């Protein structure tokens, strides 16, 4: 059983786990590898985590929680809606680019179907979806699908599919809801994740997309 008093060295365990995953991948990493990376015995590592699976899950949660903190900070920033939306999407893209840029193995921590961390990935995306939907609702985009802003648009309640934004975009304002607009934005950032120079492209791509998604200000009436 993990000792609560030993939690002060947990960050070191997770750092060592990350280093090992970068070299060997999730499947090939062992507790011996993590212990060797830390310079301690394997039994010492068990004071902080229950095993390799626990270490991987804790690492995945730490990475996603940090990205979510950035997204939530962007969502409440004193800035125009477009800037807040960009900040939320940037938090997701930065997480992906950071992991994929370090090692091909760390991409496993982003796989929504991964045995150890898939639920963490899906919960992260679902929370981003809610944050985005809230931005569009607050900007005045009416939620005409009968559900509250951020409610799942898919029956399974999971994250939106990795679709082309052009295929997801609504052509009728009656179906352009905050949740659908959020799905379109997520589809955009997912599409950028594998694009060259993705970080530079995010800003212009988001600005162009939001031109069609955010409600236009109503001009003052002339009486």
PDB file of C-alpha atoms in Angstrom:
ATOM      1  CA  UNK A   1       0.000   0.000   0.000  1.00  0.00           C
ATOM      2  CA  UNK A   2       1.272   3.494  -0.862  1.00  0.00           C
ATOM      3  CA  UNK A   3       2.294   5.463   2.206  1.00  0.00           C
ATOM      4  CA  UNK A   4       0.708   8.902   2.445  1.00  0.00           C
ATOM      5  CA  UNK A   5       3.850  10.239   4.125  1.00  0.00           C
ATOM      6  CA  UNK A   6       5.921   9.257   1.106  1.00  0.00           C
ATOM      7  CA  UNK A   7       3.978  11.466  -1.289  1.00  0.00           C
ATOM      8  CA  UNK A   8       6.689  14.145  -1.117  1.00  0.00           C
ATOM      9  CA  UNK A   9       8.828  12.130  -3.559  1.00  0.00           C
ATOM     10  CA  UNK A  10       5.993  11.280  -5.904  1.00  0.00           C
ATOM     11  CA  UNK A  11       6.983  14.008  -8.397  1.00  0.00           C
ATOM     12  CA  UNK A  12      10.411  12.360  -8.684  1.00  0.00           C
ATOM     13  CA  UNK A  13       8.769   9.008  -9.395  1.00  0.00           C
ATOM     14  CA  UNK A  14       6.610  10.548 -12.108  1.00  0.00           C
ATOM     15  CA  UNK A  15       9.581  12.347 -13.633  1.00  0.00           C
ATOM     16  CA  UNK A  16      11.467   9.045 -13.721  1.00  0.00           C
ATOM     17  CA  UNK A  17       8.434   7.301 -15.195  1.00  0.00           C
ATOM     18  CA  UNK A  18       8.249   9.920 -17.934  1.00  0.00           C
ATOM     19  CA  UNK A  19      11.940   9.485 -18.749  1.00  0.00           C
ATOM     20  CA  UNK A  20      11.504   5.712 -19.004  1.00  0.00           C
ATOM     21  CA  UNK A  21       8.371   5.947 -21.128  1.00  0.00           C
ATOM     22  CA  UNK A  22      10.213   8.288 -23.479  1.00  0.00           C
ATOM     23  CA  UNK A  23      12.885   5.632 -24.015  1.00  0.00           C
ATOM     24  CA  UNK A  24      10.958   2.365 -23.896  1.00  0.00           C
ATOM     25  CA  UNK A  25       7.234   3.056 -24.174  1.00  0.00           C
ATOM     26  CA  UNK A  26       4.518   2.028 -21.746  1.00  0.00           C
ATOM     27  CA  UNK A  27       4.631  -1.705 -22.413  1.00  0.00           C
ATOM     28  CA  UNK A  28       8.404  -2.160 -22.096  1.00  0.00           C
ATOM     29  CA  UNK A  29       8.917   0.091 -19.078  1.00  0.00           C
ATOM     30  CA  UNK A  30       9.327  -1.793 -15.803  1.00  0.00           C
ATOM     31  CA  UNK A  31       9.475  -0.854 -12.152  1.00  0.00           C
ATOM     32  CA  UNK A  32      13.169  -1.727 -12.264  1.00  0.00           C
ATOM     33  CA  UNK A  33      13.625   0.896 -14.987  1.00  0.00           C
ATOM     34  CA  UNK A  34      11.868   3.543 -12.898  1.00  0.00           C
ATOM     35  CA  UNK A  35      13.904   2.634  -9.808  1.00  0.00           C
ATOM     36  CA  UNK A  36      17.139   2.739 -11.788  1.00  0.00           C
ATOM     37  CA  UNK A  37      16.221   6.146 -13.199  1.00  0.00           C
ATOM     38  CA  UNK A  38      15.638   7.437  -9.666  1.00  0.00           C
ATOM     39  CA  UNK A  39      18.727   5.772  -8.274  1.00  0.00           C
ATOM     40  CA  UNK A  40      16.780   3.853  -5.635  1.00  0.00           C
ATOM     41  CA  UNK A  41      15.688   0.271  -5.086  1.00  0.00           C
ATOM     42  CA  UNK A  42      12.515  -1.089  -6.625  1.00  0.00           C
ATOM     43  CA  UNK A  43      11.042  -1.601  -3.161  1.00  0.00           C
ATOM     44  CA  UNK A  44      11.602   2.108  -2.479  1.00  0.00           C
ATOM     45  CA  UNK A  45       9.539   3.055  -5.524  1.00  0.00           C
ATOM     46  CA  UNK A  46       6.647   0.975  -4.175  1.00  0.00           C
ATOM     47  CA  UNK A  47       6.438   3.425  -1.289  1.00  0.00           C
ATOM     48  CA  UNK A  48       5.121   6.019  -3.725  1.00  0.00           C
ATOM     49  CA  UNK A  49       3.119   4.069  -6.323  1.00  0.00           C
ATOM     50  CA  UNK A  50       1.400   0.698  -6.379  1.00  0.00           C
ATOM     51  CA  UNK A  51       3.170  -0.400  -9.529  1.00  0.00           C
ATOM     52  CA  UNK A  52       3.991   0.612 -13.068  1.00  0.00           C
ATOM     53  CA  UNK A  53       0.343   0.960 -14.086  1.00  0.00           C
ATOM     54  CA  UNK A  54      -0.293   3.288 -11.163  1.00  0.00           C
ATOM     55  CA  UNK A  55       2.775   5.354 -12.054  1.00  0.00           C
ATOM     56  CA  UNK A  56       1.674   5.691 -15.683  1.00  0.00           C
ATOM     57  CA  UNK A  57      -1.851   6.730 -14.696  1.00  0.00           C
ATOM     58  CA  UNK A  58      -0.569   9.279 -12.207  1.00  0.00           C
ATOM     59  CA  UNK A  59       1.796  10.676 -14.816  1.00  0.00           C
ATOM     60  CA  UNK A  60      -0.954  10.936 -17.431  1.00  0.00           C
ATOM     61  CA  UNK A  61      -3.231  12.662 -14.932  1.00  0.00           C
ATOM     62  CA  UNK A  62      -0.509  15.140 -13.951  1.00  0.00           C
ATOM     63  CA  UNK A  63       0.146  16.093 -17.578  1.00  0.00           C
ATOM     64  CA  UNK A  64      -3.533  16.485 -18.423  1.00  0.00           C
ATOM     65  CA  UNK A  65      -4.319  18.336 -15.197  1.00  0.00           C
ATOM     66  CA  UNK A  66      -1.596  20.877 -15.907  1.00  0.00           C
ATOM     67  CA  UNK A  67      -2.955  21.454 -19.405  1.00  0.00           C
ATOM     68  CA  UNK A  68      -6.473  21.742 -18.018  1.00  0.00           C
ATOM     69  CA  UNK A  69      -5.320  24.372 -15.517  1.00  0.00           C
ATOM     70  CA  UNK A  70      -4.052  26.458 -18.430  1.00  0.00           C
ATOM     71  CA  UNK A  71      -7.313  25.988 -20.321  1.00  0.00           C
ATOM     72  CA  UNK A  72      -9.445  26.952 -17.330  1.00  0.00           C
ATOM     73  CA  UNK A  73      -7.304  30.026 -16.710  1.00  0.00           C
ATOM     74  CA  UNK A  74      -7.802  31.050 -20.353  1.00  0.00           C
ATOM     75  CA  UNK A  75     -11.560  30.518 -20.044  1.00  0.00           C
ATOM     76  CA  UNK A  76     -11.894  33.145 -17.294  1.00  0.00           C
ATOM     77  CA  UNK A  77      -9.356  35.608 -18.659  1.00  0.00           C
ATOM     78  CA  UNK A  78     -10.519  39.201 -19.001  1.00  0.00           C
ATOM     79  CA  UNK A  79     -10.326  39.089 -22.799  1.00  0.00           C
ATOM     80  CA  UNK A  80     -12.601  38.920 -25.856  1.00  0.00           C
ATOM     81  CA  UNK A  81     -14.334  35.553 -26.490  1.00  0.00           C
ATOM     82  CA  UNK A  82     -12.053  34.779 -29.443  1.00  0.00           C
ATOM     83  CA  UNK A  83      -8.976  35.182 -27.258  1.00  0.00           C
ATOM     84  CA  UNK A  84     -10.399  32.901 -24.571  1.00  0.00           C
ATOM     85  CA  UNK A  85     -11.279  30.228 -27.130  1.00  0.00           C
ATOM     86  CA  UNK A  86      -7.780  30.425 -28.570  1.00  0.00           C
ATOM     87  CA  UNK A  87      -6.304  29.978 -25.097  1.00  0.00           C
ATOM     88  CA  UNK A  88      -8.376  26.855 -24.454  1.00  0.00           C
ATOM     89  CA  UNK A  89      -7.365  25.316 -27.773  1.00  0.00           C
ATOM     90  CA  UNK A  90      -3.728  26.289 -27.240  1.00  0.00           C
ATOM     91  CA  UNK A  91      -3.689  24.353 -23.956  1.00  0.00           C
ATOM     92  CA  UNK A  92      -4.657  21.171 -25.806  1.00  0.00           C
ATOM     93  CA  UNK A  93      -2.303  21.731 -28.722  1.00  0.00           C
ATOM     94  CA  UNK A  94       0.633  22.568 -26.445  1.00  0.00           C
ATOM     95  CA  UNK A  95       0.120  19.324 -24.512  1.00  0.00           C
ATOM     96  CA  UNK A  96       0.120  17.280 -27.715  1.00  0.00           C
ATOM     97  CA  UNK A  97       3.098  19.037 -29.281  1.00  0.00           C
ATOM     98  CA  UNK A  98       5.118  18.759 -26.088  1.00  0.00           C
ATOM     99  CA  UNK A  99       4.562  15.010 -25.810  1.00  0.00           C
ATOM    100  CA  UNK A 100       4.941  14.176 -29.487  1.00  0.00           C
ATOM    101  CA  UNK A 101       8.042  16.319 -29.772  1.00  0.00           C
ATOM    102  CA  UNK A 102       9.894  14.529 -26.985  1.00  0.00           C
ATOM    103  CA  UNK A 103       9.492  10.908 -28.039  1.00  0.00           C
ATOM    104  CA  UNK A 104       7.293   8.767 -30.289  1.00  0.00           C
ATOM    105  CA  UNK A 105       6.549   6.640 -27.227  1.00  0.00           C
ATOM    106  CA  UNK A 106       4.994   9.398 -25.124  1.00  0.00           C
ATOM    107  CA  UNK A 107       2.190   9.721 -27.684  1.00  0.00           C
ATOM    108  CA  UNK A 108       0.681   6.708 -25.934  1.00  0.00           C
ATOM    109  CA  UNK A 109      -0.297   9.031 -23.093  1.00  0.00           C
ATOM    110  CA  UNK A 110      -2.597  10.869 -25.533  1.00  0.00           C
ATOM    111  CA  UNK A 111      -4.401   7.805 -26.874  1.00  0.00           C
ATOM    112  CA  UNK A 112      -8.104   7.907 -25.879  1.00  0.00           C
ATOM    113  CA  UNK A 113      -8.228   4.123 -26.305  1.00  0.00           C
ATOM    114  CA  UNK A 114      -5.179   3.382 -24.142  1.00  0.00           C
ATOM    115  CA  UNK A 115      -5.830   0.880 -21.373  1.00  0.00           C
ATOM    116  CA  UNK A 116      -4.111   2.869 -18.641  1.00  0.00           C
ATOM    117  CA  UNK A 117      -4.878   6.470 -19.551  1.00  0.00           C
ATOM    118  CA  UNK A 118      -7.674   6.511 -22.120  1.00  0.00           C
ATOM    119  CA  UNK A 119     -10.312   7.586 -19.596  1.00  0.00           C
ATOM    120  CA  UNK A 120      -8.082  10.462 -18.471  1.00  0.00           C
ATOM    121  CA  UNK A 121      -7.686  11.637 -22.083  1.00  0.00           C
ATOM    122  CA  UNK A 122     -11.428  11.436 -22.688  1.00  0.00           C
ATOM    123  CA  UNK A 123     -12.287  13.305 -19.495  1.00  0.00           C
ATOM    124  CA  UNK A 124      -9.790  16.026 -20.458  1.00  0.00           C
ATOM    125  CA  UNK A 125     -11.333  16.482 -23.910  1.00  0.00           C
ATOM    126  CA  UNK A 126     -14.852  16.476 -22.480  1.00  0.00           C
ATOM    127  CA  UNK A 127     -13.907  19.222 -20.037  1.00  0.00           C
ATOM    128  CA  UNK A 128     -12.381  21.314 -22.822  1.00  0.00           C
ATOM    129  CA  UNK A 129     -15.583  20.844 -24.785  1.00  0.00           C
ATOM    130  CA  UNK A 130     -17.606  22.194 -21.883  1.00  0.00           C
ATOM    131  CA  UNK A 131     -15.283  25.189 -21.478  1.00  0.00           C
ATOM    132  CA  UNK A 132     -15.568  25.989 -25.179  1.00  0.00           C
ATOM    133  CA  UNK A 133     -19.347  25.624 -25.201  1.00  0.00           C
ATOM    134  CA  UNK A 134     -19.556  28.014 -22.262  1.00  0.00           C
ATOM    135  CA  UNK A 135     -17.587  30.600 -24.223  1.00  0.00           C
ATOM    136  CA  UNK A 136     -19.972  30.433 -27.159  1.00  0.00           C
ATOM    137  CA  UNK A 137     -23.033  30.529 -24.933  1.00  0.00           C
ATOM    138  CA  UNK A 138     -21.670  33.551 -23.087  1.00  0.00           C
ATOM    139  CA  UNK A 139     -20.960  35.241 -26.429  1.00  0.00           C
ATOM    140  CA  UNK A 140     -24.633  34.941 -27.328  1.00  0.00           C
ATOM    141  CA  UNK A 141     -24.697  31.863 -29.534  1.00  0.00           C
ATOM    142  CA  UNK A 142     -28.098  30.349 -28.752  1.00  0.00           C
ATOM    143  CA  UNK A 143     -28.220  26.727 -27.632  1.00  0.00           C
ATOM    144  CA  UNK A 144     -31.117  25.512 -29.750  1.00  0.00           C
ATOM    145  CA  UNK A 145     -30.570  21.790 -29.279  1.00  0.00           C
ATOM    146  CA  UNK A 146     -32.593  21.777 -26.073  1.00  0.00           C
ATOM    147  CA  UNK A 147     -29.656  20.987 -23.785  1.00  0.00           C
ATOM    148  CA  UNK A 148     -27.578  23.136 -21.483  1.00  0.00           C
ATOM    149  CA  UNK A 149     -24.288  24.546 -22.719  1.00  0.00           C
ATOM    150  CA  UNK A 150     -21.645  21.850 -22.585  1.00  0.00           C
ATOM    151  CA  UNK A 151     -24.111  18.956 -22.624  1.00  0.00           C
ATOM    152  CA  UNK A 152     -22.863  15.983 -24.697  1.00  0.00           C
ATOM    153  CA  UNK A 153     -24.059  16.076 -28.284  1.00  0.00           C
ATOM    154  CA  UNK A 154     -23.219  12.369 -28.734  1.00  0.00           C
ATOM    155  CA  UNK A 155     -25.155   9.596 -27.058  1.00  0.00           C
ATOM    156  CA  UNK A 156     -22.111   8.047 -25.500  1.00  0.00           C
ATOM    157  CA  UNK A 157     -21.142  11.355 -23.888  1.00  0.00           C
ATOM    158  CA  UNK A 158     -17.556  10.908 -25.077  1.00  0.00           C
ATOM    159  CA  UNK A 159     -15.294  13.375 -26.816  1.00  0.00           C
ATOM    160  CA  UNK A 160     -16.088  14.511 -30.364  1.00  0.00           C
ATOM    161  CA  UNK A 161     -14.689  12.480 -33.262  1.00  0.00           C
ATOM    162  CA  UNK A 162     -11.469  13.500 -34.961  1.00  0.00           C
ATOM    163  CA  UNK A 163     -13.371  15.013 -37.858  1.00  0.00           C
ATOM    164  CA  UNK A 164     -12.502  17.550 -40.503  1.00  0.00           C
ATOM    165  CA  UNK A 165     -13.938  20.881 -39.316  1.00  0.00           C
ATOM    166  CA  UNK A 166     -15.369  21.437 -42.786  1.00  0.00           C
ATOM    167  CA  UNK A 167     -17.474  18.296 -42.406  1.00  0.00           C
ATOM    168  CA  UNK A 168     -18.649  19.294 -38.945  1.00  0.00           C
ATOM    169  CA  UNK A 169     -19.516  22.914 -39.587  1.00  0.00           C
ATOM    170  CA  UNK A 170     -23.190  23.730 -39.494  1.00  0.00           C
ATOM    171  CA  UNK A 171     -24.743  25.316 -42.556  1.00  0.00           C
ATOM    172  CA  UNK A 172     -27.949  26.293 -40.833  1.00  0.00           C
ATOM    173  CA  UNK A 173     -27.980  28.628 -37.859  1.00  0.00           C
ATOM    174  CA  UNK A 174     -30.766  26.530 -36.301  1.00  0.00           C
ATOM    175  CA  UNK A 175     -28.239  23.761 -35.583  1.00  0.00           C
ATOM    176  CA  UNK A 176     -25.232  25.915 -34.745  1.00  0.00           C
ATOM    177  CA  UNK A 177     -25.301  25.554 -30.979  1.00  0.00           C
ATOM    178  CA  UNK A 178     -22.594  26.202 -28.388  1.00  0.00           C
ATOM    179  CA  UNK A 179     -21.878  22.487 -28.147  1.00  0.00           C
ATOM    180  CA  UNK A 180     -21.619  22.111 -31.920  1.00  0.00           C
ATOM    181  CA  UNK A 181     -19.367  25.146 -32.134  1.00  0.00           C
ATOM    182  CA  UNK A 182     -17.185  23.569 -29.445  1.00  0.00           C
ATOM    183  CA  UNK A 183     -16.987  20.360 -31.487  1.00  0.00           C
ATOM    184  CA  UNK A 184     -15.922  22.338 -34.547  1.00  0.00           C
ATOM    185  CA  UNK A 185     -13.137  24.022 -32.600  1.00  0.00           C
ATOM    186  CA  UNK A 186     -11.912  20.717 -31.200  1.00  0.00           C
ATOM    187  CA  UNK A 187     -11.946  19.213 -34.683  1.00  0.00           C
ATOM    188  CA  UNK A 188      -9.798  22.116 -35.839  1.00  0.00           C
ATOM    189  CA  UNK A 189      -7.157  21.672 -33.158  1.00  0.00           C
ATOM    190  CA  UNK A 190      -7.123  17.888 -33.622  1.00  0.00           C
ATOM    191  CA  UNK A 191      -6.475  18.439 -37.307  1.00  0.00           C
ATOM    192  CA  UNK A 192      -3.596  20.779 -36.517  1.00  0.00           C
ATOM    193  CA  UNK A 193      -1.896  18.354 -34.140  1.00  0.00           C
ATOM    194  CA  UNK A 194      -0.033  16.615 -36.949  1.00  0.00           C
ATOM    195  CA  UNK A 195       0.446  19.659 -39.173  1.00  0.00           C
ATOM    196  CA  UNK A 196       3.897  21.172 -39.704  1.00  0.00           C
ATOM    197  CA  UNK A 197       4.299  24.419 -37.764  1.00  0.00           C
ATOM    198  CA  UNK A 198       1.059  23.716 -35.907  1.00  0.00           C
ATOM    199  CA  UNK A 199       1.747  26.189 -33.103  1.00  0.00           C
ATOM    200  CA  UNK A 200       2.103  29.065 -35.569  1.00  0.00           C
ATOM    201  CA  UNK A 201      -0.987  28.019 -37.513  1.00  0.00           C
ATOM    202  CA  UNK A 202      -3.297  27.843 -34.517  1.00  0.00           C
ATOM    203  CA  UNK A 203      -3.836  31.586 -34.191  1.00  0.00           C
ATOM    204  CA  UNK A 204      -4.808  32.362 -37.823  1.00  0.00           C
ATOM    205  CA  UNK A 205      -6.816  29.142 -38.107  1.00  0.00           C
ATOM    206  CA  UNK A 206      -8.760  29.920 -34.938  1.00  0.00           C
ATOM    207  CA  UNK A 207      -9.385  33.523 -35.962  1.00  0.00           C
ATOM    208  CA  UNK A 208     -10.672  32.436 -39.365  1.00  0.00           C
ATOM    209  CA  UNK A 209     -12.934  29.775 -37.861  1.00  0.00           C
ATOM    210  CA  UNK A 210     -14.373  32.043 -35.194  1.00  0.00           C
ATOM    211  CA  UNK A 211     -15.335  34.606 -37.811  1.00  0.00           C
ATOM    212  CA  UNK A 212     -18.098  32.214 -38.814  1.00  0.00           C
ATOM    213  CA  UNK A 213     -18.910  30.854 -35.360  1.00  0.00           C
ATOM    214  CA  UNK A 214     -19.101  33.814 -33.018  1.00  0.00           C
ATOM    215  CA  UNK A 215     -22.239  35.941 -33.255  1.00  0.00           C
ATOM    216  CA  UNK A 216     -21.672  39.258 -34.940  1.00  0.00           C
ATOM    217  CA  UNK A 217     -22.417  42.329 -32.833  1.00  0.00           C
ATOM    218  CA  UNK A 218     -25.799  43.809 -33.574  1.00  0.00           C
ATOM    219  CA  UNK A 219     -25.324  47.293 -35.039  1.00  0.00           C
ATOM    220  CA  UNK A 220     -27.043  50.097 -33.138  1.00  0.00           C
ATOM    221  CA  UNK A 221     -30.470  50.947 -34.486  1.00  0.00           C
ATOM    222  CA  UNK A 222     -30.914  54.294 -36.181  1.00  0.00           C
ATOM    223  CA  UNK A 223     -34.002  56.025 -34.955  1.00  0.00           C
TER     224      UNK A 223
END
